Amino acid sequence: MNRNLLFYILLFLSSTLFVFGQNIPETYGAKAAALGNAASTHTGAFSVFSNQAGLANTYNVTGGVYGENRFLLTDLNLYGVAFALPTKSGTFGVGANYYGNELYNQQRATLGYGRFLYEKLAVGVEFDFLSLNIQDYGSNSAVTFGLGLQYDLNETIKLGVHVFNPLTLSFTGIEQDKVASLFKFSLAYEPSDKVGVYLETAKTSQYPAQFRGGIEYYLLKQLVFRGGFSTIPSRIIDGRFSADLATASFGLGVDLKNLHIDFANRFHPILGHSPIVTVIFKGKEKK
């Protein structure tokens, strides 16, 4: 095997601890990254990845781009785009991301839809096309789906639930190539328009539960500061699970009316820093 290819594959396998063992890395935007990826209660275009029920609360035609430099390595970058279109019958969203380099890369294309069933309950659905490419070894793809909901418990507390790939589909039909199923349960507490607290637990078919959380504070209407954490569960070791690491994250957001820019940095205690930026454009609000 090519030594460079072996290096990248080993590095990718190490980095999957950071992305919770998913075959396709999460692309929720810099806001979510700064909050530990506790994003199942969020709204906006990037809800097409995190929880499509959040599209229902998106009333502007919205498009965004995402970039992440994984561990400050030039060959490990994650790029994503997302777009949301509100209509009278609900909000449609599309998204795509790319992770890796010419030797090893993964792509995801997502079509999402969210709408309100009634005033406090929103539901969403997604359909995903996943692709895995390894130079000199070929390519494989898989099609899967996900479901989500968001419920406003009261004026300050919102609940979010999302399931991705519930049938645990595989790239090749081999057990080792299965795409991990992911279940998330999230709670948002927003006591005012200045403060938000977000908590989430996530469980895959391959790992024990992960815990995520973050807090944001609006210093000004146009400026918000964020911080968060995310535990890193690891595979079974000697018949037991181990989860003794966590990432720390922080960031800020700048709101310039129709342009919103979010910055974040995620720190892995072994692999280092991952700077992230999202730029979101908002069109005219649709009733």
PDB file of C-alpha atoms in Angstrom:
ATOM      1  CA  MET A   1       0.000   0.000   0.000  1.00  0.00           C
ATOM      2  CA  ASN A   2       1.177   3.497  -0.800  1.00  0.00           C
ATOM      3  CA  ARG A   3       2.730   4.952   2.370  1.00  0.00           C
ATOM      4  CA  ASN A   4       1.068   8.338   1.890  1.00  0.00           C
ATOM      5  CA  LEU A   5      -2.307   6.655   1.477  1.00  0.00           C
ATOM      6  CA  LEU A   6      -1.741   4.612   4.619  1.00  0.00           C
ATOM      7  CA  PHE A   7      -0.865   7.770   6.543  1.00  0.00           C
ATOM      8  CA  TYR A   8      -4.047   9.555   5.474  1.00  0.00           C
ATOM      9  CA  ILE A   9      -6.255   6.582   6.237  1.00  0.00           C
ATOM     10  CA  LEU A  10      -4.754   6.205   9.716  1.00  0.00           C
ATOM     11  CA  LEU A  11      -5.126   9.930  10.308  1.00  0.00           C
ATOM     12  CA  PHE A  12      -8.741   9.812   9.172  1.00  0.00           C
ATOM     13  CA  LEU A  13      -9.492   6.877  11.463  1.00  0.00           C
ATOM     14  CA  SER A  14      -8.008   8.836  14.364  1.00  0.00           C
ATOM     15  CA  SER A  15     -10.035  11.910  13.470  1.00  0.00           C
ATOM     16  CA  THR A  16     -13.293   9.954  13.467  1.00  0.00           C
ATOM     17  CA  LEU A  17     -13.090  10.037  17.249  1.00  0.00           C
ATOM     18  CA  PHE A  18     -13.520  13.769  16.872  1.00  0.00           C
ATOM     19  CA  VAL A  19     -16.506  13.498  14.551  1.00  0.00           C
ATOM     20  CA  PHE A  20     -18.207  10.877  16.691  1.00  0.00           C
ATOM     21  CA  GLY A  21     -17.373   7.917  14.506  1.00  0.00           C
ATOM     22  CA  GLN A  22     -19.673   8.942  11.676  1.00  0.00           C
ATOM     23  CA  ASN A  23     -18.679   7.884   8.174  1.00  0.00           C
ATOM     24  CA  ILE A  24     -19.686  11.378   7.016  1.00  0.00           C
ATOM     25  CA  PRO A  25     -18.416  14.256   9.223  1.00  0.00           C
ATOM     26  CA  GLU A  26     -21.037  16.593  10.651  1.00  0.00           C
ATOM     27  CA  THR A  27     -21.461  19.948   8.910  1.00  0.00           C
ATOM     28  CA  TYR A  28     -23.761  22.035  11.066  1.00  0.00           C
ATOM     29  CA  GLY A  29     -22.079  25.419  10.631  1.00  0.00           C
ATOM     30  CA  ALA A  30     -19.667  27.440  12.767  1.00  0.00           C
ATOM     31  CA  LYS A  31     -22.425  28.463  15.193  1.00  0.00           C
ATOM     32  CA  ALA A  32     -23.154  24.837  16.028  1.00  0.00           C
ATOM     33  CA  ALA A  33     -19.444  23.993  16.179  1.00  0.00           C
ATOM     34  CA  ALA A  34     -18.864  26.749  18.764  1.00  0.00           C
ATOM     35  CA  LEU A  35     -21.716  25.273  20.845  1.00  0.00           C
ATOM     36  CA  GLY A  36     -20.277  21.753  20.845  1.00  0.00           C
ATOM     37  CA  ASN A  37     -22.506  20.729  17.901  1.00  0.00           C
ATOM     38  CA  ALA A  38     -25.586  20.761  20.158  1.00  0.00           C
ATOM     39  CA  ALA A  39     -27.632  21.753  17.120  1.00  0.00           C
ATOM     40  CA  SER A  40     -30.836  19.697  16.963  1.00  0.00           C
ATOM     41  CA  THR A  41     -32.922  22.685  18.128  1.00  0.00           C
ATOM     42  CA  HIS A  42     -31.333  25.174  15.720  1.00  0.00           C
ATOM     43  CA  THR A  43     -33.058  26.740  12.713  1.00  0.00           C
ATOM     44  CA  GLY A  44     -31.742  28.077   9.417  1.00  0.00           C
ATOM     45  CA  ALA A  45     -30.250  26.675   6.236  1.00  0.00           C
ATOM     46  CA  PHE A  46     -27.786  24.349   7.996  1.00  0.00           C
ATOM     47  CA  SER A  47     -30.733  22.609   9.658  1.00  0.00           C
ATOM     48  CA  VAL A  48     -30.786  20.585   6.454  1.00  0.00           C
ATOM     49  CA  PHE A  49     -27.910  18.642   8.070  1.00  0.00           C
ATOM     50  CA  SER A  50     -28.577  18.859  11.830  1.00  0.00           C
ATOM     51  CA  ASN A  51     -32.396  18.535  12.081  1.00  0.00           C
ATOM     52  CA  GLN A  52     -34.665  19.230   9.139  1.00  0.00           C
ATOM     53  CA  ALA A  53     -37.524  20.251  11.464  1.00  0.00           C
ATOM     54  CA  GLY A  54     -35.536  23.474  11.967  1.00  0.00           C
ATOM     55  CA  LEU A  55     -36.216  24.364   8.341  1.00  0.00           C
ATOM     56  CA  ALA A  56     -39.861  24.979   9.281  1.00  0.00           C
ATOM     57  CA  ASN A  57     -38.770  27.970  11.379  1.00  0.00           C
ATOM     58  CA  THR A  58     -36.769  29.443   8.487  1.00  0.00           C
ATOM     59  CA  TYR A  59     -38.717  32.282   6.877  1.00  0.00           C
ATOM     60  CA  ASN A  60     -36.014  33.841   4.680  1.00  0.00           C
ATOM     61  CA  VAL A  61     -34.534  32.501   1.483  1.00  0.00           C
ATOM     62  CA  THR A  62     -31.142  31.603   2.927  1.00  0.00           C
ATOM     63  CA  GLY A  63     -27.848  30.300   1.575  1.00  0.00           C
ATOM     64  CA  GLY A  64     -24.586  29.597   3.361  1.00  0.00           C
ATOM     65  CA  VAL A  65     -21.059  28.260   2.881  1.00  0.00           C
ATOM     66  CA  TYR A  66     -18.947  26.440   5.470  1.00  0.00           C
ATOM     67  CA  GLY A  67     -15.223  25.804   5.717  1.00  0.00           C
ATOM     68  CA  GLU A  68     -13.192  23.911   8.298  1.00  0.00           C
ATOM     69  CA  ASN A  69      -9.466  23.205   8.427  1.00  0.00           C
ATOM     70  CA  ARG A  70      -9.291  19.973  10.407  1.00  0.00           C
ATOM     71  CA  PHE A  71      -6.407  20.038  12.923  1.00  0.00           C
ATOM     72  CA  LEU A  72      -4.592  22.740  10.879  1.00  0.00           C
ATOM     73  CA  LEU A  73      -3.604  20.132   8.273  1.00  0.00           C
ATOM     74  CA  THR A  74      -3.772  21.337   4.672  1.00  0.00           C
ATOM     75  CA  ASP A  75      -4.931  17.908   3.455  1.00  0.00           C
ATOM     76  CA  LEU A  76      -7.836  17.609   5.888  1.00  0.00           C
ATOM     77  CA  ASN A  77     -10.447  20.191   4.985  1.00  0.00           C
ATOM     78  CA  LEU A  78     -14.225  20.069   5.220  1.00  0.00           C
ATOM     79  CA  TYR A  79     -16.379  22.234   2.974  1.00  0.00           C
ATOM     80  CA  GLY A  80     -20.142  22.565   2.900  1.00  0.00           C
ATOM     81  CA  VAL A  81     -22.985  24.544   1.348  1.00  0.00           C
ATOM     82  CA  ALA A  82     -26.628  24.811   2.408  1.00  0.00           C
ATOM     83  CA  PHE A  83     -29.713  26.508   0.990  1.00  0.00           C
ATOM     84  CA  ALA A  84     -33.257  26.942   2.348  1.00  0.00           C
ATOM     85  CA  LEU A  85     -36.353  27.973   0.401  1.00  0.00           C
ATOM     86  CA  PRO A  86     -39.574  28.755   2.340  1.00  0.00           C
ATOM     87  CA  THR A  87     -42.878  28.034   0.564  1.00  0.00           C
ATOM     88  CA  LYS A  88     -46.540  28.043   1.546  1.00  0.00           C
ATOM     89  CA  SER A  89     -46.403  24.281   2.143  1.00  0.00           C
ATOM     90  CA  GLY A  90     -43.206  24.222   4.187  1.00  0.00           C
ATOM     91  CA  THR A  91     -39.489  24.909   3.753  1.00  0.00           C
ATOM     92  CA  PHE A  92     -37.230  22.948   1.415  1.00  0.00           C
ATOM     93  CA  GLY A  93     -33.497  22.675   1.955  1.00  0.00           C
ATOM     94  CA  VAL A  94     -30.536  21.297   0.027  1.00  0.00           C
ATOM     95  CA  GLY A  95     -26.983  20.797   1.214  1.00  0.00           C
ATOM     96  CA  ALA A  96     -23.699  19.206   0.216  1.00  0.00           C
ATOM     97  CA  ASN A  97     -20.309  18.699   1.804  1.00  0.00           C
ATOM     98  CA  TYR A  98     -16.849  17.415   0.911  1.00  0.00           C
ATOM     99  CA  TYR A  99     -14.237  16.055   3.312  1.00  0.00           C
ATOM    100  CA  GLY A 100     -10.686  14.881   2.623  1.00  0.00           C
ATOM    101  CA  ASN A 101      -8.298  15.143  -0.335  1.00  0.00           C
ATOM    102  CA  GLU A 102      -7.515  13.437  -3.623  1.00  0.00           C
ATOM    103  CA  LEU A 103      -6.350  10.259  -1.849  1.00  0.00           C
ATOM    104  CA  TYR A 104      -9.293   9.813   0.521  1.00  0.00           C
ATOM    105  CA  ASN A 105     -12.503  11.801   0.388  1.00  0.00           C
ATOM    106  CA  GLN A 106     -16.178  11.643   1.269  1.00  0.00           C
ATOM    107  CA  GLN A 107     -19.175  13.552  -0.082  1.00  0.00           C
ATOM    108  CA  ARG A 108     -22.722  13.995   1.109  1.00  0.00           C
ATOM    109  CA  ALA A 109     -25.679  15.487  -0.736  1.00  0.00           C
ATOM    110  CA  THR A 110     -28.862  16.112   1.255  1.00  0.00           C
ATOM    111  CA  LEU A 111     -32.404  17.085   0.352  1.00  0.00           C
ATOM    112  CA  GLY A 112     -34.520  18.171   3.343  1.00  0.00           C
ATOM    113  CA  TYR A 113     -38.028  19.373   4.076  1.00  0.00           C
ATOM    114  CA  GLY A 114     -39.559  20.837   7.238  1.00  0.00           C
ATOM    115  CA  ARG A 115     -43.003  22.117   8.184  1.00  0.00           C
ATOM    116  CA  PHE A 116     -45.246  22.753  11.175  1.00  0.00           C
ATOM    117  CA  LEU A 117     -47.878  20.155  12.031  1.00  0.00           C
ATOM    118  CA  TYR A 118     -49.337  22.712  14.388  1.00  0.00           C
ATOM    119  CA  GLU A 119     -48.157  25.862  16.131  1.00  0.00           C
ATOM    120  CA  LYS A 120     -45.640  24.262  18.511  1.00  0.00           C
ATOM    121  CA  LEU A 121     -44.596  21.096  16.659  1.00  0.00           C
ATOM    122  CA  ALA A 122     -42.377  21.042  13.564  1.00  0.00           C
ATOM    123  CA  VAL A 123     -41.309  17.888  11.720  1.00  0.00           C
ATOM    124  CA  GLY A 124     -38.695  17.252   9.058  1.00  0.00           C
ATOM    125  CA  VAL A 125     -37.330  14.594   6.739  1.00  0.00           C
ATOM    126  CA  GLU A 126     -34.080  14.186   4.811  1.00  0.00           C
ATOM    127  CA  PHE A 127     -32.809  12.035   1.940  1.00  0.00           C
ATOM    128  CA  ASP A 128     -29.050  11.603   1.611  1.00  0.00           C
ATOM    129  CA  PHE A 129     -26.623  10.414  -1.034  1.00  0.00           C
ATOM    130  CA  LEU A 130     -23.251   9.412   0.457  1.00  0.00           C
ATOM    131  CA  SER A 131     -20.055   8.726  -1.468  1.00  0.00           C
ATOM    132  CA  LEU A 132     -16.702   7.288  -0.332  1.00  0.00           C
ATOM    133  CA  ASN A 133     -13.596   7.449  -2.583  1.00  0.00           C
ATOM    134  CA  ILE A 134     -10.141   5.952  -1.988  1.00  0.00           C
ATOM    135  CA  GLN A 135      -7.497   6.416  -4.661  1.00  0.00           C
ATOM    136  CA  ASP A 136      -6.475   3.112  -6.308  1.00  0.00           C
ATOM    137  CA  TYR A 137      -9.220   1.289  -4.383  1.00  0.00           C
ATOM    138  CA  GLY A 138     -12.304   2.694  -6.083  1.00  0.00           C
ATOM    139  CA  SER A 139     -15.525   4.376  -4.975  1.00  0.00           C
ATOM    140  CA  ASN A 140     -18.739   3.318  -3.273  1.00  0.00           C
ATOM    141  CA  SER A 141     -21.989   5.097  -2.510  1.00  0.00           C
ATOM    142  CA  ALA A 142     -25.097   4.674  -0.382  1.00  0.00           C
ATOM    143  CA  VAL A 143     -28.527   6.269  -0.088  1.00  0.00           C
ATOM    144  CA  THR A 144     -30.184   6.806   3.277  1.00  0.00           C
ATOM    145  CA  PHE A 145     -32.656   9.073   5.098  1.00  0.00           C
ATOM    146  CA  GLY A 146     -33.399  10.736   8.425  1.00  0.00           C
ATOM    147  CA  LEU A 147     -36.301  12.138  10.467  1.00  0.00           C
ATOM    148  CA  GLY A 148     -36.556  14.957  12.988  1.00  0.00           C
ATOM    149  CA  LEU A 149     -38.902  17.034  15.107  1.00  0.00           C
ATOM    150  CA  GLN A 150     -38.807  20.168  17.243  1.00  0.00           C
ATOM    151  CA  TYR A 151     -41.310  21.013  19.959  1.00  0.00           C
ATOM    152  CA  ASP A 152     -41.733  24.316  21.805  1.00  0.00           C
ATOM    153  CA  LEU A 153     -42.410  23.223  25.366  1.00  0.00           C
ATOM    154  CA  ASN A 154     -42.992  26.849  26.353  1.00  0.00           C
ATOM    155  CA  GLU A 155     -41.666  30.298  25.443  1.00  0.00           C
ATOM    156  CA  THR A 156     -38.156  29.552  26.738  1.00  0.00           C
ATOM    157  CA  ILE A 157     -37.623  25.784  26.284  1.00  0.00           C
ATOM    158  CA  LYS A 158     -37.488  23.868  23.012  1.00  0.00           C
ATOM    159  CA  LEU A 159     -36.896  20.135  22.492  1.00  0.00           C
ATOM    160  CA  GLY A 160     -35.327  18.547  19.428  1.00  0.00           C
ATOM    161  CA  VAL A 161     -35.095  14.914  18.278  1.00  0.00           C
ATOM    162  CA  HIS A 162     -33.322  13.670  15.162  1.00  0.00           C
ATOM    163  CA  VAL A 163     -32.544  10.221  13.725  1.00  0.00           C
ATOM    164  CA  PHE A 164     -30.061   9.756  10.870  1.00  0.00           C
ATOM    165  CA  ASN A 165     -29.754   6.506   8.894  1.00  0.00           C
ATOM    166  CA  PRO A 166     -32.104   4.443  11.108  1.00  0.00           C
ATOM    167  CA  LEU A 167     -31.674   1.337   8.900  1.00  0.00           C
ATOM    168  CA  THR A 168     -27.853   1.366   9.290  1.00  0.00           C
ATOM    169  CA  LEU A 169     -27.148   1.126   5.571  1.00  0.00           C
ATOM    170  CA  SER A 170     -23.712   0.187   4.257  1.00  0.00           C
ATOM    171  CA  PHE A 171     -21.366   1.373   1.514  1.00  0.00           C
ATOM    172  CA  THR A 172     -20.491  -2.167   0.404  1.00  0.00           C
ATOM    173  CA  GLY A 173     -22.682  -4.607   2.321  1.00  0.00           C
ATOM    174  CA  ILE A 174     -19.731  -5.484   4.575  1.00  0.00           C
ATOM    175  CA  GLU A 175     -20.229  -5.047   8.325  1.00  0.00           C
ATOM    176  CA  GLN A 176     -17.164  -2.800   8.666  1.00  0.00           C
ATOM    177  CA  ASP A 177     -18.476  -0.435   5.966  1.00  0.00           C
ATOM    178  CA  LYS A 178     -21.816   0.328   7.611  1.00  0.00           C
ATOM    179  CA  VAL A 179     -22.791   3.976   7.897  1.00  0.00           C
ATOM    180  CA  ALA A 180     -23.405   4.667  11.574  1.00  0.00           C
ATOM    181  CA  SER A 181     -26.976   5.288  12.682  1.00  0.00           C
ATOM    182  CA  LEU A 182     -27.233   8.410  14.847  1.00  0.00           C
ATOM    183  CA  PHE A 183     -29.925   9.391  17.370  1.00  0.00           C
ATOM    184  CA  LYS A 184     -29.907  12.852  18.986  1.00  0.00           C
ATOM    185  CA  PHE A 185     -32.000  14.417  21.718  1.00  0.00           C
ATOM    186  CA  SER A 186     -31.529  18.124  22.400  1.00  0.00           C
ATOM    187  CA  LEU A 187     -32.821  20.834  24.719  1.00  0.00           C
ATOM    188  CA  ALA A 188     -32.582  24.595  24.225  1.00  0.00           C
ATOM    189  CA  TYR A 189     -33.161  27.081  27.046  1.00  0.00           C
ATOM    190  CA  GLU A 190     -33.452  30.711  25.943  1.00  0.00           C
ATOM    191  CA  PRO A 191     -34.555  32.835  28.938  1.00  0.00           C
ATOM    192  CA  SER A 192     -34.071  36.084  26.998  1.00  0.00           C
ATOM    193  CA  ASP A 193     -33.048  37.374  23.602  1.00  0.00           C
ATOM    194  CA  LYS A 194     -29.484  37.741  24.931  1.00  0.00           C
ATOM    195  CA  VAL A 195     -28.765  34.252  26.336  1.00  0.00           C
ATOM    196  CA  GLY A 196     -29.143  30.723  25.005  1.00  0.00           C
ATOM    197  CA  VAL A 197     -28.121  27.411  26.587  1.00  0.00           C
ATOM    198  CA  TYR A 198     -28.033  24.257  24.440  1.00  0.00           C
ATOM    199  CA  LEU A 199     -27.620  20.658  25.607  1.00  0.00           C
ATOM    200  CA  GLU A 200     -27.640  17.457  23.589  1.00  0.00           C
ATOM    201  CA  THR A 201     -26.950  13.753  23.883  1.00  0.00           C
ATOM    202  CA  ALA A 202     -26.096  11.750  20.774  1.00  0.00           C
ATOM    203  CA  LYS A 203     -25.827   7.980  20.348  1.00  0.00           C
ATOM    204  CA  THR A 204     -24.580   6.023  17.347  1.00  0.00           C
ATOM    205  CA  SER A 205     -24.851   2.325  16.598  1.00  0.00           C
ATOM    206  CA  GLN A 206     -21.062   2.027  17.063  1.00  0.00           C
ATOM    207  CA  TYR A 207     -20.301   4.149  20.133  1.00  0.00           C
ATOM    208  CA  PRO A 208     -21.645   4.934  23.602  1.00  0.00           C
ATOM    209  CA  ALA A 209     -23.534   8.173  24.188  1.00  0.00           C
ATOM    210  CA  GLN A 210     -21.843  11.477  23.564  1.00  0.00           C
ATOM    211  CA  PHE A 211     -22.718  14.656  25.472  1.00  0.00           C
ATOM    212  CA  ARG A 212     -22.622  18.111  23.940  1.00  0.00           C
ATOM    213  CA  GLY A 213     -23.379  21.545  25.265  1.00  0.00           C
ATOM    214  CA  GLY A 214     -22.858  25.247  24.763  1.00  0.00           C
ATOM    215  CA  ILE A 215     -23.905  28.724  25.754  1.00  0.00           C
ATOM    216  CA  GLU A 216     -24.165  31.937  23.764  1.00  0.00           C
ATOM    217  CA  TYR A 217     -24.423  35.536  24.902  1.00  0.00           C
ATOM    218  CA  TYR A 218     -25.369  38.545  22.759  1.00  0.00           C
ATOM    219  CA  LEU A 219     -23.135  41.397  23.872  1.00  0.00           C
ATOM    220  CA  LEU A 220     -24.873  43.508  21.224  1.00  0.00           C
ATOM    221  CA  LYS A 221     -27.709  42.749  18.848  1.00  0.00           C
ATOM    222  CA  GLN A 222     -25.093  42.366  16.119  1.00  0.00           C
ATOM    223  CA  LEU A 223     -22.443  40.491  18.143  1.00  0.00           C
ATOM    224  CA  VAL A 224     -22.687  37.146  19.929  1.00  0.00           C
ATOM    225  CA  PHE A 225     -20.074  35.114  21.835  1.00  0.00           C
ATOM    226  CA  ARG A 226     -20.257  31.318  22.175  1.00  0.00           C
ATOM    227  CA  GLY A 227     -18.534  28.480  23.996  1.00  0.00           C
ATOM    228  CA  GLY A 228     -19.122  24.744  24.238  1.00  0.00           C
ATOM    229  CA  PHE A 229     -17.829  21.209  24.729  1.00  0.00           C
ATOM    230  CA  SER A 230     -18.313  17.729  23.326  1.00  0.00           C
ATOM    231  CA  THR A 231     -17.226  14.412  24.812  1.00  0.00           C
ATOM    232  CA  ILE A 232     -15.377  11.918  22.606  1.00  0.00           C
ATOM    233  CA  PRO A 233     -16.547   8.333  23.121  1.00  0.00           C
ATOM    234  CA  SER A 234     -14.142   5.689  21.850  1.00  0.00           C
ATOM    235  CA  ARG A 235     -14.593   2.129  20.658  1.00  0.00           C
ATOM    236  CA  ILE A 236     -14.747  -0.931  22.892  1.00  0.00           C
ATOM    237  CA  ILE A 237     -11.368  -1.586  24.525  1.00  0.00           C
ATOM    238  CA  ASP A 238     -10.847  -4.955  26.260  1.00  0.00           C
ATOM    239  CA  GLY A 239     -14.572  -5.552  26.382  1.00  0.00           C
ATOM    240  CA  ARG A 240     -15.462  -2.151  27.803  1.00  0.00           C
ATOM    241  CA  PHE A 241     -16.195   1.309  26.481  1.00  0.00           C
ATOM    242  CA  SER A 242     -13.816   4.174  27.091  1.00  0.00           C
ATOM    243  CA  ALA A 243     -14.684   7.887  26.887  1.00  0.00           C
ATOM    244  CA  ASP A 244     -12.068   9.965  28.638  1.00  0.00           C
ATOM    245  CA  LEU A 245     -11.602  12.843  26.182  1.00  0.00           C
ATOM    246  CA  ALA A 246     -13.560  15.955  25.272  1.00  0.00           C
ATOM    247  CA  THR A 247     -13.228  18.807  22.802  1.00  0.00           C
ATOM    248  CA  ALA A 248     -13.586  22.439  23.798  1.00  0.00           C
ATOM    249  CA  SER A 249     -14.953  25.066  21.408  1.00  0.00           C
ATOM    250  CA  PHE A 250     -15.539  28.783  21.243  1.00  0.00           C
ATOM    251  CA  GLY A 251     -16.543  31.348  18.665  1.00  0.00           C
ATOM    252  CA  LEU A 252     -18.395  34.520  17.786  1.00  0.00           C
ATOM    253  CA  GLY A 253     -20.992  35.673  15.311  1.00  0.00           C
ATOM    254  CA  VAL A 254     -21.495  38.998  13.546  1.00  0.00           C
ATOM    255  CA  ASP A 255     -24.935  39.918  12.187  1.00  0.00           C
ATOM    256  CA  LEU A 256     -24.920  42.490   9.387  1.00  0.00           C
ATOM    257  CA  LYS A 257     -28.629  42.360   8.452  1.00  0.00           C
ATOM    258  CA  ASN A 258     -28.652  40.218   5.307  1.00  0.00           C
ATOM    259  CA  LEU A 259     -25.140  38.893   5.941  1.00  0.00           C
ATOM    260  CA  HIS A 260     -24.211  36.767   8.941  1.00  0.00           C
ATOM    261  CA  ILE A 261     -20.655  35.568   9.628  1.00  0.00           C
ATOM    262  CA  ASP A 262     -19.794  32.976  12.284  1.00  0.00           C
ATOM    263  CA  PHE A 263     -16.311  32.002  13.446  1.00  0.00           C
ATOM    264  CA  ALA A 264     -15.410  29.025  15.647  1.00  0.00           C
ATOM    265  CA  ASN A 265     -12.437  27.037  16.847  1.00  0.00           C
ATOM    266  CA  ARG A 266     -12.623  23.491  18.145  1.00  0.00           C
ATOM    267  CA  PHE A 267      -9.733  22.115  20.229  1.00  0.00           C
ATOM    268  CA  HIS A 268      -8.998  18.391  20.412  1.00  0.00           C
ATOM    269  CA  PRO A 269      -6.685  17.546  23.358  1.00  0.00           C
ATOM    270  CA  ILE A 270      -4.530  15.266  21.171  1.00  0.00           C
ATOM    271  CA  LEU A 271      -4.956  16.427  17.570  1.00  0.00           C
ATOM    272  CA  GLY A 272      -5.153  20.186  18.154  1.00  0.00           C
ATOM    273  CA  HIS A 273      -7.146  23.077  16.697  1.00  0.00           C
ATOM    274  CA  SER A 274      -9.758  23.154  13.911  1.00  0.00           C
ATOM    275  CA  PRO A 275     -10.723  26.704  12.802  1.00  0.00           C
ATOM    276  CA  ILE A 276     -14.169  27.046  11.198  1.00  0.00           C
ATOM    277  CA  VAL A 277     -16.050  29.804   9.379  1.00  0.00           C
ATOM    278  CA  THR A 278     -19.590  30.080   8.017  1.00  0.00           C
ATOM    279  CA  VAL A 279     -20.955  32.878   5.836  1.00  0.00           C
ATOM    280  CA  ILE A 280     -24.756  33.062   5.505  1.00  0.00           C
ATOM    281  CA  PHE A 281     -26.750  35.263   3.133  1.00  0.00           C
ATOM    282  CA  LYS A 282     -30.408  36.021   3.865  1.00  0.00           C
ATOM    283  CA  GLY A 283     -32.957  37.218   1.347  1.00  0.00           C
ATOM    284  CA  LYS A 284     -36.304  38.852   1.882  1.00  0.00           C
ATOM    285  CA  GLU A 285     -38.530  37.244   4.506  1.00  0.00           C
ATOM    286  CA  LYS A 286     -41.436  35.203   3.157  1.00  0.00           C
ATOM    287  CA  LYS A 287     -44.635  35.059   5.158  1.00  0.00           C
TER     288      LYS A 287
END
